[in-house]
PDB file of C-alpha atoms in Angstrom:
ATOM      1  CA  MET A   1      -4.432 -48.120 -14.553  1.00  0.00           C
ATOM      2  CA  ARG A   2      -2.848 -48.092 -11.120  1.00  0.00           C
ATOM      3  CA  ARG A   3      -5.246 -47.619  -8.268  1.00  0.00           C
ATOM      4  CA  CYS A   4      -4.216 -45.477  -5.331  1.00  0.00           C
ATOM      5  CA  SER A   5      -4.130 -47.087  -1.933  1.00  0.00           C
ATOM      6  CA  ARG A   6      -7.001 -46.533   0.444  1.00  0.00           C
ATOM      7  CA  VAL A   7      -4.748 -44.568   2.813  1.00  0.00           C
ATOM      8  CA  ARG A   8      -3.441 -42.319   0.042  1.00  0.00           C
ATOM      9  CA  CYS A   9      -6.898 -41.626  -1.394  1.00  0.00           C
ATOM     10  CA  SER A  10      -8.276 -40.984   2.060  1.00  0.00           C
ATOM     11  CA  GLY A  11      -5.447 -38.558   2.805  1.00  0.00           C
ATOM     12  CA  SER A  12      -5.957 -36.664  -0.453  1.00  0.00           C
ATOM     13  CA  ALA A  13      -9.683 -36.401   0.152  1.00  0.00           C
ATOM     14  CA  GLU A  14      -9.082 -35.115   3.672  1.00  0.00           C
ATOM     15  CA  VAL A  15      -6.668 -32.445   2.414  1.00  0.00           C
ATOM     16  CA  ALA A  16      -9.165 -31.357  -0.253  1.00  0.00           C
ATOM     17  CA  ALA A  17     -11.978 -31.192   2.291  1.00  0.00           C
ATOM     18  CA  THR A  18      -9.835 -29.145   4.675  1.00  0.00           C
ATOM     19  CA  ALA A  19      -8.934 -26.746   1.868  1.00  0.00           C
ATOM     20  CA  ALA A  20     -12.585 -26.334   0.900  1.00  0.00           C
ATOM     21  CA  ARG A  21     -13.498 -25.497   4.497  1.00  0.00           C
ATOM     22  CA  THR A  22     -10.557 -23.144   4.952  1.00  0.00           C
ATOM     23  CA  ARG A  23     -10.963 -21.011   1.816  1.00  0.00           C
ATOM     24  CA  PRO A  24     -14.033 -19.037   2.972  1.00  0.00           C
ATOM     25  CA  ARG A  25     -12.289 -18.399   6.285  1.00  0.00           C
ATOM     26  CA  LEU A  26      -9.269 -16.996   4.470  1.00  0.00           C
ATOM     27  CA  VAL A  27     -11.476 -14.572   2.538  1.00  0.00           C
ATOM     28  CA  LEU A  28     -13.061 -13.500   5.832  1.00  0.00           C
ATOM     29  CA  GLU A  29      -9.573 -13.097   7.300  1.00  0.00           C
ATOM     30  CA  THR A  30      -8.576 -10.754   4.458  1.00  0.00           C
ATOM     31  CA  LEU A  31     -11.722  -8.691   4.973  1.00  0.00           C
ATOM     32  CA  LEU A  32     -10.900  -8.309   8.667  1.00  0.00           C
ATOM     33  CA  ILE A  33      -7.314  -7.245   7.921  1.00  0.00           C
ATOM     34  CA  LEU A  34      -8.624  -4.698   5.425  1.00  0.00           C
ATOM     35  CA  GLY A  35     -11.225  -3.543   7.946  1.00  0.00           C
ATOM     36  CA  ILE A  36      -8.566  -2.523  10.455  1.00  0.00           C
ATOM     37  CA  SER A  37      -6.182  -1.020   7.910  1.00  0.00           C
ATOM     38  CA  LEU A  38      -6.438   0.090   4.292  1.00  0.00           C
ATOM     39  CA  GLY A  39     -10.002  -1.053   3.697  1.00  0.00           C
ATOM     40  CA  LYS A  40     -11.090   1.290   6.470  1.00  0.00           C
ATOM     41  CA  SER A  41      -9.067   4.044   4.824  1.00  0.00           C
ATOM     42  CA  ALA A  42     -10.862   3.314   1.535  1.00  0.00           C
ATOM     43  CA  VAL A  43     -14.273   3.740   3.165  1.00  0.00           C
ATOM     44  CA  TYR A  44     -13.328   7.087   4.700  1.00  0.00           C
ATOM     45  CA  SER A  45     -11.699   8.170   1.448  1.00  0.00           C
ATOM     46  CA  ILE A  46     -14.918   7.474  -0.477  1.00  0.00           C
ATOM     47  CA  LEU A  47     -16.861   9.510   2.073  1.00  0.00           C
ATOM     48  CA  ASN A  48     -14.247  12.246   1.747  1.00  0.00           C
ATOM     49  CA  ILE A  49     -14.595  12.509  -2.035  1.00  0.00           C
ATOM     50  CA  ILE A  50     -18.389  12.642  -1.705  1.00  0.00           C
ATOM     51  CA  ASN A  51     -17.960  15.487   0.770  1.00  0.00           C
ATOM     52  CA  ARG A  52     -15.596  17.281  -1.607  1.00  0.00           C
ATOM     53  CA  LEU A  53     -17.894  16.875  -4.610  1.00  0.00           C
ATOM     54  CA  THR A  54     -20.899  18.211  -2.710  1.00  0.00           C
ATOM     55  CA  TYR A  55     -18.954  21.152  -1.274  1.00  0.00           C
ATOM     56  CA  GLN A  56     -19.401  24.653  -2.678  1.00  0.00           C
ATOM     57  CA  VAL A  57     -15.752  24.947  -3.751  1.00  0.00           C
ATOM     58  CA  PRO A  58     -14.722  23.084  -6.965  1.00  0.00           C
ATOM     59  CA  LEU A  59     -12.531  20.033  -6.489  1.00  0.00           C
ATOM     60  CA  SER A  60      -9.603  21.636  -8.308  1.00  0.00           C
ATOM     61  CA  GLU A  61      -9.583  24.508  -5.810  1.00  0.00           C
ATOM     62  CA  GLN A  62      -9.479  22.280  -2.734  1.00  0.00           C
ATOM     63  CA  THR A  63      -6.368  21.074  -0.900  1.00  0.00           C
ATOM     64  CA  SER A  64      -5.349  17.689   0.517  1.00  0.00           C
ATOM     65  CA  THR A  65      -2.689  17.850   3.223  1.00  0.00           C
ATOM     66  CA  MET A  66      -0.393  14.986   4.161  1.00  0.00           C
ATOM     67  CA  ASN A  67       2.111  14.816   7.030  1.00  0.00           C
ATOM     68  CA  SER A  68       0.570  17.765   8.829  1.00  0.00           C
ATOM     69  CA  ALA A  69       1.555  19.010  12.275  1.00  0.00           C
ATOM     70  CA  VAL A  70      -0.822  18.262  15.150  1.00  0.00           C
ATOM     71  CA  THR A  71       0.608  20.643  17.759  1.00  0.00           C
ATOM     72  CA  PRO A  72       2.948  22.995  15.843  1.00  0.00           C
ATOM     73  CA  ASP A  73       3.332  25.271  18.873  1.00  0.00           C
ATOM     74  CA  ARG A  74       4.762  22.363  20.939  1.00  0.00           C
ATOM     75  CA  PRO A  75       7.288  20.527  18.748  1.00  0.00           C
ATOM     76  CA  TRP A  76       8.128  17.931  21.407  1.00  0.00           C
ATOM     77  CA  LEU A  77       4.483  16.845  21.590  1.00  0.00           C
ATOM     78  CA  ASP A  78       4.104  16.986  17.826  1.00  0.00           C
ATOM     79  CA  LEU A  79       7.080  14.623  17.533  1.00  0.00           C
ATOM     80  CA  ALA A  80       5.282  12.171  19.829  1.00  0.00           C
ATOM     81  CA  TYR A  81       2.140  12.425  17.693  1.00  0.00           C
ATOM     82  CA  GLN A  82       4.104  11.854  14.488  1.00  0.00           C
ATOM     83  CA  LEU A  83       5.866   8.816  15.953  1.00  0.00           C
ATOM     84  CA  ALA A  84       2.522   7.347  16.989  1.00  0.00           C
ATOM     85  CA  ASN A  85       0.996   8.103  13.586  1.00  0.00           C
ATOM     86  CA  ASN A  86       3.863   6.419  11.756  1.00  0.00           C
ATOM     87  CA  LEU A  87       4.663   3.473  14.045  1.00  0.00           C
ATOM     88  CA  LEU A  88       1.230   2.120  14.997  1.00  0.00           C
ATOM     89  CA  PRO A  89       0.249   1.333  11.364  1.00  0.00           C
ATOM     90  CA  PHE A  90       3.042  -1.264  11.270  1.00  0.00           C
ATOM     91  CA  CYS A  91       0.797  -3.499  13.401  1.00  0.00           C
ATOM     92  CA  ALA A  92      -1.419  -4.370  10.419  1.00  0.00           C
ATOM     93  CA  PRO A  93       1.286  -5.765   8.095  1.00  0.00           C
ATOM     94  CA  PHE A  94       2.965  -7.639  10.942  1.00  0.00           C
ATOM     95  CA  LEU A  95      -0.414  -9.125  11.902  1.00  0.00           C
ATOM     96  CA  ALA A  96      -0.874 -10.190   8.275  1.00  0.00           C
ATOM     97  CA  ILE A  97       2.545 -11.880   8.276  1.00  0.00           C
ATOM     98  CA  TYR A  98       1.731 -13.572  11.596  1.00  0.00           C
ATOM     99  CA  LEU A  99      -1.505 -14.960  10.155  1.00  0.00           C
ATOM    100  CA  LEU A 100       0.372 -16.269   7.119  1.00  0.00           C
ATOM    101  CA  TRP A 101       2.654 -18.083   9.553  1.00  0.00           C
ATOM    102  CA  ARG A 102      -0.031 -19.521  11.844  1.00  0.00           C
ATOM    103  CA  ILE A 103      -3.016 -20.265   9.570  1.00  0.00           C
ATOM    104  CA  TRP A 104      -2.561 -22.363   6.412  1.00  0.00           C
ATOM    105  CA  PRO A 105       0.984 -21.099   5.779  1.00  0.00           C
ATOM    106  CA  PRO A 106       1.978 -20.803   2.100  1.00  0.00           C
ATOM    107  CA  GLY A 107       5.440 -22.152   2.940  1.00  0.00           C
ATOM    108  CA  PRO A 108       7.797 -22.888   5.836  1.00  0.00           C
ATOM    109  CA  SER A 109       8.563 -19.165   6.221  1.00  0.00           C
ATOM    110  CA  PRO A 110       5.994 -16.420   5.527  1.00  0.00           C
ATOM    111  CA  TRP A 111       8.830 -13.954   4.942  1.00  0.00           C
ATOM    112  CA  ARG A 112      10.254 -16.096   2.157  1.00  0.00           C
ATOM    113  CA  ALA A 113       6.836 -17.030   0.797  1.00  0.00           C
ATOM    114  CA  ILE A 114       5.929 -13.403   0.058  1.00  0.00           C
ATOM    115  CA  GLY A 115       9.441 -12.279  -0.903  1.00  0.00           C
ATOM    116  CA  LEU A 116      10.448 -10.378   2.227  1.00  0.00           C
ATOM    117  CA  ASP A 117      13.511 -12.451   3.096  1.00  0.00           C
ATOM    118  CA  GLY A 118      17.101 -11.315   2.664  1.00  0.00           C
ATOM    119  CA  ARG A 119      18.239 -13.671  -0.105  1.00  0.00           C
ATOM    120  CA  ARG A 120      18.627 -11.008  -2.835  1.00  0.00           C
ATOM    121  CA  VAL A 121      19.385  -7.750  -1.061  1.00  0.00           C
ATOM    122  CA  GLY A 122      21.433  -6.109  -3.801  1.00  0.00           C
ATOM    123  CA  ARG A 123      19.083  -7.147  -6.593  1.00  0.00           C
ATOM    124  CA  ASP A 124      16.014  -6.076  -4.603  1.00  0.00           C
ATOM    125  CA  ILE A 125      17.478  -2.621  -3.895  1.00  0.00           C
ATOM    126  CA  ALA A 126      18.525  -2.114  -7.518  1.00  0.00           C
ATOM    127  CA  LEU A 127      15.126  -3.170  -8.849  1.00  0.00           C
ATOM    128  CA  GLY A 128      13.274  -1.046  -6.295  1.00  0.00           C
ATOM    129  CA  VAL A 129      15.285   2.122  -6.952  1.00  0.00           C
ATOM    130  CA  GLY A 130      15.099   1.603 -10.712  1.00  0.00           C
ATOM    131  CA  LEU A 131      11.344   1.121 -10.553  1.00  0.00           C
ATOM    132  CA  ALA A 132      10.964   4.310  -8.511  1.00  0.00           C
ATOM    133  CA  LEU A 133      12.991   6.309 -11.034  1.00  0.00           C
ATOM    134  CA  LEU A 134      10.812   5.022 -13.874  1.00  0.00           C
ATOM    135  CA  ILE A 135       7.591   5.936 -12.063  1.00  0.00           C
ATOM    136  CA  LEU A 136       8.441   9.350 -10.579  1.00  0.00           C
ATOM    137  CA  GLY A 137       8.363  11.385 -13.791  1.00  0.00           C
ATOM    138  CA  PRO A 138       5.086  10.022 -15.207  1.00  0.00           C
ATOM    139  CA  ALA A 139       3.446  10.203 -11.765  1.00  0.00           C
ATOM    140  CA  LEU A 140       4.309  13.890 -11.353  1.00  0.00           C
ATOM    141  CA  GLY A 141       3.206  14.632 -14.907  1.00  0.00           C
ATOM    142  CA  PHE A 142      -0.147  12.912 -14.418  1.00  0.00           C
ATOM    143  CA  TYR A 143      -0.724  14.742 -11.123  1.00  0.00           C
ATOM    144  CA  LEU A 144      -0.166  18.117 -12.806  1.00  0.00           C
ATOM    145  CA  LEU A 145      -2.430  17.091 -15.702  1.00  0.00           C
ATOM    146  CA  ALA A 146      -5.172  15.957 -13.306  1.00  0.00           C
ATOM    147  CA  ARG A 147      -5.037  19.328 -11.577  1.00  0.00           C
ATOM    148  CA  GLN A 148      -5.325  21.129 -14.910  1.00  0.00           C
ATOM    149  CA  LEU A 149      -8.322  18.974 -15.837  1.00  0.00           C
ATOM    150  CA  GLY A 150      -9.989  19.807 -12.531  1.00  0.00           C
ATOM    151  CA  ILE A 151     -10.248  16.205 -11.330  1.00  0.00           C
ATOM    152  CA  ASN A 152      -7.759  16.439  -8.475  1.00  0.00           C
ATOM    153  CA  THR A 153      -7.064  18.544  -5.425  1.00  0.00           C
ATOM    154  CA  THR A 154      -3.803  20.354  -4.782  1.00  0.00           C
ATOM    155  CA  ILE A 155      -1.759  18.031  -2.578  1.00  0.00           C
ATOM    156  CA  VAL A 156       0.372  19.485   0.202  1.00  0.00           C
ATOM    157  CA  MET A 157       2.830  16.621   0.649  1.00  0.00           C
ATOM    158  CA  ALA A 158       4.641  17.950   3.702  1.00  0.00           C
ATOM    159  CA  ASP A 159       3.548  20.376   6.398  1.00  0.00           C
ATOM    160  CA  LEU A 160       5.573  19.609   9.527  1.00  0.00           C
ATOM    161  CA  GLY A 161       7.585  22.782   9.926  1.00  0.00           C
ATOM    162  CA  SER A 162      11.379  22.939  10.173  1.00  0.00           C
ATOM    163  CA  ASP A 163      12.330  21.040  13.337  1.00  0.00           C
ATOM    164  CA  TRP A 164      15.405  18.794  13.436  1.00  0.00           C
ATOM    165  CA  TRP A 165      13.274  15.661  13.254  1.00  0.00           C
ATOM    166  CA  THR A 166      11.143  16.733  10.275  1.00  0.00           C
ATOM    167  CA  ILE A 167      13.066  15.064   7.426  1.00  0.00           C
ATOM    168  CA  PRO A 168      13.690  11.819   9.385  1.00  0.00           C
ATOM    169  CA  MET A 169       9.949  11.750  10.088  1.00  0.00           C
ATOM    170  CA  TYR A 170       9.156  12.135   6.384  1.00  0.00           C
ATOM    171  CA  CYS A 171      11.455   9.182   5.706  1.00  0.00           C
ATOM    172  CA  LEU A 172       9.764   7.106   8.410  1.00  0.00           C
ATOM    173  CA  ALA A 173       6.336   8.012   7.004  1.00  0.00           C
ATOM    174  CA  ALA A 174       7.491   6.982   3.529  1.00  0.00           C
ATOM    175  CA  PHE A 175       8.761   3.593   4.731  1.00  0.00           C
ATOM    176  CA  GLN A 176       5.611   3.047   6.761  1.00  0.00           C
ATOM    177  CA  ASN A 177       3.470   3.723   3.688  1.00  0.00           C
ATOM    178  CA  GLY A 178       5.542   1.401   1.529  1.00  0.00           C
ATOM    179  CA  PHE A 179       5.698  -1.449   4.041  1.00  0.00           C
ATOM    180  CA  LEU A 180       2.029  -1.260   5.028  1.00  0.00           C
ATOM    181  CA  GLU A 181       0.628  -0.994   1.522  1.00  0.00           C
ATOM    182  CA  GLU A 182       2.848  -3.508  -0.241  1.00  0.00           C
ATOM    183  CA  VAL A 183       2.767  -6.159   2.494  1.00  0.00           C
ATOM    184  CA  VAL A 184      -1.009  -5.966   2.913  1.00  0.00           C
ATOM    185  CA  MET A 185      -2.187  -5.113  -0.611  1.00  0.00           C
ATOM    186  CA  ILE A 186       0.277  -7.237  -2.589  1.00  0.00           C
ATOM    187  CA  GLY A 187       2.082  -9.832  -0.480  1.00  0.00           C
ATOM    188  CA  TYR A 188      -0.715 -10.786   1.904  1.00  0.00           C
ATOM    189  CA  LEU A 189      -3.891 -10.292  -0.155  1.00  0.00           C
ATOM    190  CA  THR A 190      -2.683 -11.904  -3.369  1.00  0.00           C
ATOM    191  CA  THR A 191      -1.304 -14.869  -1.402  1.00  0.00           C
ATOM    192  CA  ARG A 192      -4.495 -15.417   0.566  1.00  0.00           C
ATOM    193  CA  TRP A 193      -6.764 -14.928  -2.433  1.00  0.00           C
ATOM    194  CA  ARG A 194      -4.650 -17.349  -4.469  1.00  0.00           C
ATOM    195  CA  GLN A 195      -4.996 -19.889  -1.648  1.00  0.00           C
ATOM    196  CA  SER A 196      -8.749 -19.254  -1.769  1.00  0.00           C
ATOM    197  CA  GLY A 197      -8.883 -20.240  -5.429  1.00  0.00           C
ATOM    198  CA  TRP A 198      -8.884 -16.799  -7.053  1.00  0.00           C
ATOM    199  CA  HIS A 199      -7.305 -16.243 -10.446  1.00  0.00           C
ATOM    200  CA  PRO A 200      -4.074 -14.212  -9.988  1.00  0.00           C
ATOM    201  CA  GLY A 201      -5.316 -11.533 -12.385  1.00  0.00           C
ATOM    202  CA  ALA A 202      -8.507 -11.070 -10.379  1.00  0.00           C
ATOM    203  CA  ALA A 203      -6.543 -10.778  -7.131  1.00  0.00           C
ATOM    204  CA  ILE A 204      -4.272  -8.113  -8.642  1.00  0.00           C
ATOM    205  CA  ALA A 205      -7.225  -6.181 -10.088  1.00  0.00           C
ATOM    206  CA  VAL A 206      -9.227  -6.123  -6.844  1.00  0.00           C
ATOM    207  CA  SER A 207      -6.144  -5.163  -4.837  1.00  0.00           C
ATOM    208  CA  ALA A 208      -5.404  -2.306  -7.255  1.00  0.00           C
ATOM    209  CA  LEU A 209      -9.017  -1.127  -7.099  1.00  0.00           C
ATOM    210  CA  ILE A 210      -8.850  -0.951  -3.302  1.00  0.00           C
ATOM    211  CA  ARG A 211      -5.519   0.884  -3.540  1.00  0.00           C
ATOM    212  CA  GLY A 212      -7.054   3.465  -5.836  1.00  0.00           C
ATOM    213  CA  SER A 213     -10.077   3.813  -3.556  1.00  0.00           C
ATOM    214  CA  TYR A 214      -8.119   4.756  -0.445  1.00  0.00           C
ATOM    215  CA  HIS A 215      -6.447   7.527  -2.434  1.00  0.00           C
ATOM    216  CA  LEU A 216      -9.760   9.035  -3.555  1.00  0.00           C
ATOM    217  CA  TYR A 217      -9.423  11.733  -0.904  1.00  0.00           C
ATOM    218  CA  GLN A 218      -6.901  13.336  -3.277  1.00  0.00           C
ATOM    219  CA  GLY A 219      -9.396  13.361  -6.145  1.00  0.00           C
ATOM    220  CA  PHE A 220      -9.970  11.192  -9.192  1.00  0.00           C
ATOM    221  CA  GLY A 221      -6.417  11.741 -10.380  1.00  0.00           C
ATOM    222  CA  GLY A 222      -5.147  10.085  -7.210  1.00  0.00           C
ATOM    223  CA  PHE A 223      -7.556   7.198  -7.756  1.00  0.00           C
ATOM    224  CA  ILE A 224      -6.483   6.603 -11.360  1.00  0.00           C
ATOM    225  CA  SER A 225      -2.734   6.931 -10.767  1.00  0.00           C
ATOM    226  CA  ASN A 226      -2.758   4.583  -7.781  1.00  0.00           C
ATOM    227  CA  LEU A 227      -4.988   2.092  -9.580  1.00  0.00           C
ATOM    228  CA  VAL A 228      -2.416   1.923 -12.387  1.00  0.00           C
ATOM    229  CA  PHE A 229       0.400   1.812  -9.797  1.00  0.00           C
ATOM    230  CA  GLY A 230      -1.275  -1.146  -8.098  1.00  0.00           C
ATOM    231  CA  LEU A 231      -1.734  -3.019 -11.376  1.00  0.00           C
ATOM    232  CA  LEU A 232       1.929  -2.465 -12.265  1.00  0.00           C
ATOM    233  CA  LEU A 233       3.196  -3.608  -8.873  1.00  0.00           C
ATOM    234  CA  GLY A 234       0.866  -6.611  -8.860  1.00  0.00           C
ATOM    235  CA  TRP A 235       2.057  -7.670 -12.307  1.00  0.00           C
ATOM    236  CA  LEU A 236       5.703  -7.263 -11.291  1.00  0.00           C
ATOM    237  CA  TYR A 237       5.138  -9.252  -8.100  1.00  0.00           C
ATOM    238  CA  GLN A 238       3.566 -12.119 -10.028  1.00  0.00           C
ATOM    239  CA  ARG A 239       6.660 -12.251 -12.245  1.00  0.00           C
ATOM    240  CA  THR A 240       9.335 -11.948  -9.545  1.00  0.00           C
ATOM    241  CA  ARG A 241       7.646 -13.106  -6.314  1.00  0.00           C
ATOM    242  CA  ARG A 242       9.779 -10.494  -4.548  1.00  0.00           C
ATOM    243  CA  LEU A 243       8.101  -7.933  -2.292  1.00  0.00           C
ATOM    244  CA  TRP A 244      11.137  -5.940  -1.156  1.00  0.00           C
ATOM    245  CA  PRO A 245      11.569  -4.165  -4.530  1.00  0.00           C
ATOM    246  CA  LEU A 246       7.975  -2.936  -4.278  1.00  0.00           C
ATOM    247  CA  VAL A 247       8.457  -1.705  -0.706  1.00  0.00           C
ATOM    248  CA  ILE A 248      11.707   0.022  -1.684  1.00  0.00           C
ATOM    249  CA  ALA A 249      10.199   1.637  -4.796  1.00  0.00           C
ATOM    250  CA  HIS A 250       7.196   2.917  -2.837  1.00  0.00           C
ATOM    251  CA  THR A 251       9.461   4.251  -0.092  1.00  0.00           C
ATOM    252  CA  VAL A 252      11.787   6.051  -2.524  1.00  0.00           C
ATOM    253  CA  ILE A 253       8.829   7.625  -4.345  1.00  0.00           C
ATOM    254  CA  ASP A 254       7.311   8.895  -1.099  1.00  0.00           C
ATOM    255  CA  ILE A 255      10.629  10.179   0.285  1.00  0.00           C
ATOM    256  CA  THR A 256      11.164  12.103  -2.946  1.00  0.00           C
ATOM    257  CA  ALA A 257       7.644  13.519  -2.756  1.00  0.00           C
ATOM    258  CA  PHE A 258       7.702  14.441   0.943  1.00  0.00           C
ATOM    259  CA  VAL A 259      11.249  15.758   1.254  1.00  0.00           C
ATOM    260  CA  GLY A 260      11.234  17.309  -2.209  1.00  0.00           C
ATOM    261  CA  TYR A 261       8.015  19.160  -1.494  1.00  0.00           C
ATOM    262  CA  SER A 262       9.268  20.414   1.875  1.00  0.00           C
ATOM    263  CA  LEU A 263      12.389  21.852   0.215  1.00  0.00           C
ATOM    264  CA  LEU A 264      10.845  23.221  -2.995  1.00  0.00           C
ATOM    265  CA  ALA A 265       7.287  24.253  -2.112  1.00  0.00           C
ATOM    266  CA  GLY A 266       8.251  27.858  -1.450  1.00  0.00           C
ATOM    267  CA  VAL A 267      10.517  28.022  -4.488  1.00  0.00           C
ATOM    268  CA  VAL A 268       8.637  26.218  -7.272  1.00  0.00           C
ATOM    269  CA  GLY A 269       5.242  27.789  -7.888  1.00  0.00           C
ATOM    270  CA  TRP A 270       3.602  24.928  -9.807  1.00  0.00           C
ATOM    271  CA  LEU A 271       3.827  22.555  -6.834  1.00  0.00           C
TER     272      LEU A 271
END
């Protein structure tokens, strides 16, 4: 049996010791990223569902409003509010990417390591749009079923009025949701937890559970559908190692929901 040289063995031991010291710090890092972004949203969403369940009105008769106007009587100021609401959340995913670059990087480029580079633009777009088309129908059907079962609120997807900037703002909100959630919940968390020694399946499951939790404000239907959505996206990411298709699919789904609701809410009664 060949013995390794003293230098080689010493180097391997040093790398292993560094990894052992770094892993707990990476878990702490993920908790801090969650604490300033979607983990914080999950905490408030849990409090929100407790408030809804202890309210006098049944859950099925309550409403959850997204993309609501802040100052509808002053559209110029409302535009400023909406820009702030939809641009500031980008800080969290970019911070996550920065940390992947500066602290125990998973590769020479964090963008490439998590599948956010531009190597497969056409394939990423096709996969993302196709995934969105496959999900939209079942997602709408489950939402309507959850309402009928009394486990979900009625969701008002769009409530910004009819100013010239309304539809572009819905599109920006959709991209912000997709980029924030998929970069943090899939690309960043699963990478860091894998570096920390987690089994990939456990990382996907915990990420999906958190995703479902920050949608609890919608009701238990929102929790279940987003839990399943997170498991599906996590599984797909493990197979392809491409994050752009997930961001694109999420964005297309939200654009369809926001813009579609704004155009059809007064026409289609079951929305």
